[in-house]
Tab-separated table of C-alpha atoms and ligand atoms in Angstrom:
chain	number	residue	atom	x	y	z
S	1	MET	CA	-0.012	-0.018	0.009
S	2	PHE	CA	1.146	3.546	-0.657
S	3	LYS	CA	2.807	5.375	2.218
S	4	HIS	CA	0.266	7.593	3.960
S	5	LYS	CA	-0.500	9.489	7.169
S	6	ILE	CA	-3.900	9.483	8.870
S	7	LEU	CA	-5.837	12.739	8.600
S	8	LEU	CA	-9.231	11.663	9.884
S	9	THR	CA	-9.718	8.520	11.946
S	10	GLU	CA	-12.486	6.052	11.465
S	11	GLU	CA	-14.104	7.327	14.677
S	12	GLN	CA	-14.006	10.970	13.559
S	13	ILE	CA	-15.576	10.087	10.257
S	14	GLN	CA	-18.313	7.901	11.745
S	15	ARG	CA	-19.186	10.577	14.296
S	16	ARG	CA	-19.511	13.199	11.569
S	17	VAL	CA	-21.516	10.932	9.279
S	18	LEU	CA	-23.968	10.380	12.118
S	19	GLU	CA	-24.264	14.152	12.614
S	20	ILE	CA	-25.001	14.636	8.925
S	21	ALA	CA	-27.561	11.819	8.997
S	22	ASP	CA	-29.243	13.432	12.005
S	23	ARG	CA	-29.572	16.702	10.096
S	24	LEU	CA	-30.911	14.982	7.011
S	25	ASN	CA	-33.438	13.057	9.116
S	26	LEU	CA	-34.688	16.393	10.450
S	27	ASP	CA	-34.479	18.413	7.240
S	28	TYR	CA	-36.248	15.769	5.132
S	29	ALA	CA	-38.671	14.530	7.801
S	30	ASP	CA	-41.943	13.427	6.171
S	31	ARG	CA	-40.279	13.418	2.761
S	32	THR	CA	-38.726	10.839	0.513
S	33	LEU	CA	-35.147	11.565	-0.435
S	34	ASP	CA	-33.557	10.685	-3.760
S	35	ILE	CA	-29.801	10.443	-3.310
S	36	VAL	CA	-27.647	10.613	-6.448
S	37	CYS	CA	-24.261	9.145	-5.690
S	38	VAL	CA	-21.302	10.036	-7.881
S	39	LEU	CA	-19.076	7.028	-8.496
S	40	LYS	CA	-16.792	5.784	-7.573
S	41	GLY	CA	-15.596	7.804	-4.587
S	42	GLY	CA	-19.009	8.401	-3.053
S	43	ILE	CA	-19.958	4.772	-2.393
S	44	VAL	CA	-18.431	4.340	1.067
S	45	PHE	CA	-19.970	7.581	2.359
S	46	LEU	CA	-23.261	6.634	0.769
S	47	SER	CA	-23.399	3.195	2.310
S	48	ASP	CA	-22.618	4.455	5.813
S	49	LEU	CA	-24.964	7.410	5.559
S	50	ILE	CA	-28.090	5.731	4.185
S	51	ARG	CA	-28.052	3.136	6.990
S	52	LEU	CA	-28.387	5.988	9.490
S	53	LEU	CA	-31.367	7.572	7.729
S	54	HIS	CA	-34.880	6.928	9.037
S	55	ILE	CA	-36.613	8.593	6.142
S	56	PRO	CA	-37.550	6.780	2.910
S	57	VAL	CA	-34.579	6.890	0.519
S	58	ARG	CA	-34.030	5.984	-3.129
S	59	ILE	CA	-30.458	5.727	-4.448
S	60	HIS	CA	-29.162	6.471	-7.919
S	61	PHE	CA	-25.702	6.321	-9.410
S	62	LEU	CA	-23.751	8.075	-12.084
S	63	ARG	CA	-20.151	8.046	-13.168
S	64	ILE	CA	-18.428	11.123	-14.411
S	65	SER	CA	-14.779	11.894	-14.972
S	66	SER	CA	-12.597	14.736	-16.092
S	67	TYR	CA	-9.900	14.617	-18.685
S	68	GLY	CA	-7.457	16.275	-16.327
S	69	ASN	CA	-4.558	14.586	-14.541
S	70	GLU	CA	-4.925	12.872	-11.175
S	71	THR	CA	-4.825	16.000	-9.108
S	72	GLN	CA	-6.417	18.628	-11.283
S	73	ASN	CA	-9.846	18.847	-12.902
S	74	ALA	CA	-9.212	20.174	-16.431
S	75	GLY	CA	-12.835	21.197	-16.801
S	76	THR	CA	-13.755	18.780	-19.610
S	77	LEU	CA	-16.207	16.219	-18.269
S	78	ASN	CA	-17.324	12.887	-19.535
S	79	LEU	CA	-20.610	11.422	-18.209
S	80	HIS	CA	-19.937	7.671	-18.635
S	81	PHE	CA	-23.313	6.417	-17.478
S	82	SER	CA	-26.217	7.400	-15.366
S	83	TYR	CA	-28.571	5.154	-13.421
S	84	VAL	CA	-30.646	8.115	-12.397
S	85	ALA	CA	-34.363	7.539	-12.482
S	86	ASP	CA	-36.926	10.256	-13.133
S	87	LEU	CA	-36.226	13.048	-10.627
S	88	GLU	CA	-39.153	15.261	-11.483
S	89	ASN	CA	-40.743	16.707	-8.286
S	90	ARG	CA	-38.379	14.655	-6.175
S	91	HIS	CA	-36.162	15.946	-3.350
S	92	VAL	CA	-32.686	15.270	-4.586
S	93	LEU	CA	-29.420	15.074	-2.655
S	94	LEU	CA	-26.264	15.003	-4.794
S	95	LEU	CA	-23.679	13.051	-2.851
S	96	GLU	CA	-19.924	13.142	-3.440
S	97	ASP	CA	-16.838	12.149	-1.572
S	98	ILE	CA	-15.094	15.477	-2.250
S	99	LEU	CA	-15.825	18.943	-3.555
S	100	ASP	CA	-12.702	20.421	-5.022
S	101	THR	CA	-12.819	22.839	-7.967
S	102	GLY	CA	-16.563	22.386	-8.075
S	103	ILE	CA	-16.545	21.756	-11.820
S	104	THR	CA	-18.073	18.290	-11.491
S	105	MET	CA	-20.851	19.442	-9.209
S	106	ASP	CA	-21.587	22.490	-11.338
S	107	TYR	CA	-22.036	20.248	-14.378
S	108	LEU	CA	-24.228	17.774	-12.488
S	109	LEU	CA	-26.430	20.450	-10.976
S	110	LYS	CA	-27.112	21.893	-14.435
S	111	HIS	CA	-27.603	18.430	-15.946
S	112	LEU	CA	-29.999	17.165	-13.238
S	113	THR	CA	-31.931	20.426	-12.896
S	114	GLU	CA	-33.284	19.678	-16.405
S	115	GLN	CA	-35.297	16.921	-14.801
S	116	LYS	CA	-37.141	19.572	-12.677
S	117	PRO	CA	-36.659	18.157	-9.139
S	118	ALA	CA	-38.634	19.739	-6.303
S	119	SER	CA	-35.334	20.550	-4.607
S	120	MET	CA	-31.690	19.760	-5.056
S	121	LYS	CA	-28.944	20.011	-2.457
S	122	ILE	CA	-25.321	18.893	-2.223
S	123	CYS	CA	-23.782	16.653	0.433
S	124	VAL	CA	-20.052	15.963	0.497
S	125	LEU	CA	-17.835	14.279	2.979
S	126	LEU	CA	-14.871	16.497	2.180
S	127	ASP	CA	-14.521	20.093	1.021
S	128	LYS	CA	-11.576	22.118	-0.228
S	129	PRO	CA	-13.333	25.523	-0.582
S	130	TYR	CA	-10.110	27.445	-1.387
S	131	ARG	CA	-9.697	25.322	-4.549
S	132	ARG	CA	-13.033	26.355	-6.043
S	133	LYS	CA	-13.155	27.500	-9.659
S	134	VAL	CA	-16.917	27.801	-9.805
S	135	ASP	CA	-19.248	29.190	-7.176
S	136	ILE	CA	-20.629	25.997	-5.671
S	137	ARG	CA	-21.399	25.432	-2.032
S	138	ALA	CA	-22.528	22.230	-0.392
S	139	GLU	CA	-25.347	22.381	2.169
S	140	TYR	CA	-23.965	19.358	4.006
S	141	VAL	CA	-20.220	19.121	4.544
S	142	GLY	CA	-18.377	16.549	6.621
S	143	PHE	CA	-14.982	18.175	6.870
S	144	GLU	CA	-13.002	21.035	5.350
S	145	ILE	CA	-9.567	19.627	4.669
S	146	PRO	CA	-6.177	21.100	3.776
S	147	ASP	CA	-4.797	20.910	0.263
S	148	HIS	CA	-3.237	17.464	0.230
S	149	PHE	CA	-3.902	14.463	-1.948
S	150	VAL	CA	-6.051	12.218	0.216
S	151	ILE	CA	-6.995	8.559	0.075
S	152	GLY	CA	-9.279	6.259	1.986
S	153	TYR	CA	-12.993	6.070	2.735
S	154	GLY	CA	-13.825	5.854	-0.943
S	155	LEU	CA	-11.003	8.012	-2.298
S	156	ASP	CA	-8.223	6.434	-4.281
S	157	TYR	CA	-4.764	6.849	-5.690
S	158	GLN	CA	-4.384	4.889	-8.895
S	159	GLU	CA	-7.592	3.055	-7.937
S	160	LEU	CA	-6.190	1.803	-4.636
S	161	GLY	CA	-6.944	2.887	-1.088
S	162	ARG	CA	-10.735	3.233	-1.365
S	163	ASN	CA	-11.292	0.499	1.238
S	164	LEU	CA	-9.324	2.193	4.031
S	165	ARG	CA	-11.655	2.882	6.948
S	166	TYR	CA	-9.943	6.235	7.659
S	167	LEU	CA	-8.859	9.191	5.497
S	168	ALA	CA	-5.165	9.663	4.924
S	169	ILE	CA	-2.722	12.031	3.269
S	170	LEU	CA	-0.762	10.377	0.533
S	171	ASP	CA	2.969	10.665	1.154
S	172	PRO	CA	4.505	13.079	-1.408
S	173	SER	CA	7.155	10.463	-2.224
S	174	GLU	CA	4.441	8.401	-3.888
O	201	PRP	C1	-13.280	13.192	-7.788
O	201	PRP	C2	-14.472	13.332	-6.825
O	201	PRP	C3	-15.404	14.243	-7.555
O	201	PRP	C4	-14.460	15.138	-8.326
O	201	PRP	C5	-14.349	16.452	-7.559
O	201	PRP	O1	-13.607	12.261	-8.709
O	201	PRP	O2	-15.073	12.105	-6.557
O	201	PRP	O3	-16.237	13.525	-8.486
O	201	PRP	O4	-13.184	14.480	-8.377
O	201	PRP	O5	-13.471	17.329	-8.250
O	201	PRP	P1	-13.918	18.748	-8.752
O	201	PRP	O6	-14.694	19.452	-7.652
O	201	PRP	O7	-12.566	19.421	-8.998
O	201	PRP	O8	-14.735	18.612	-10.005
O	201	PRP	P2	-12.521	11.373	-9.511
O	201	PRP	O9	-12.419	11.923	-10.916
O	201	PRP	O10	-11.284	11.281	-8.748
O	201	PRP	O11	-13.258	9.945	-9.675
O	201	PRP	P3	-13.473	8.767	-8.621
O	201	PRP	O12	-14.509	9.243	-7.640
O	201	PRP	O13	-13.989	7.619	-9.426
O	201	PRP	O14	-12.165	8.464	-7.949
């Protein structure tokens, strides 16, 4: 495994995921929530979060990638596939592992708004607000993190590390 240093422990993440779930349970009480999970990074967060929700939930998936290198979103996006059912009049939560430049979320918001949902909000585990290139803000944020390449809890380096139960900073030597 790549050399790395723990940034957020499993306990810290689980505690925060529970806090977010508590807020969602309140904010969407008496509603059904349609969660759109962006693959692949969002799956671990999604699976922990939905099991803490008491409200009715539908889940959808889509896969999108940029043509940039591993650390930089170049701004050209490719929507590979979308298992997103009809969102018209639904309360939609877009769920991501990390909000970085915001280019991916900006694209998805515009794309999914065409389906005329009743509401659409963003939920991310991690946020790097100082990296933003477009004006996007998430309503639900787990942690603001410093500008390091991070792996674990769904996030990868060269497709490895997603299964780590904690979040870690990749050693620059890698
Ligand atoms: C990451 C992350 C978001 C996007 C955020 O995806 O999961 O989708 O980058 O970056 P942005 O705010 O600069 O647009 P990545 O391309 O690494 O795919 P993965 O989730 O499959 O690892």
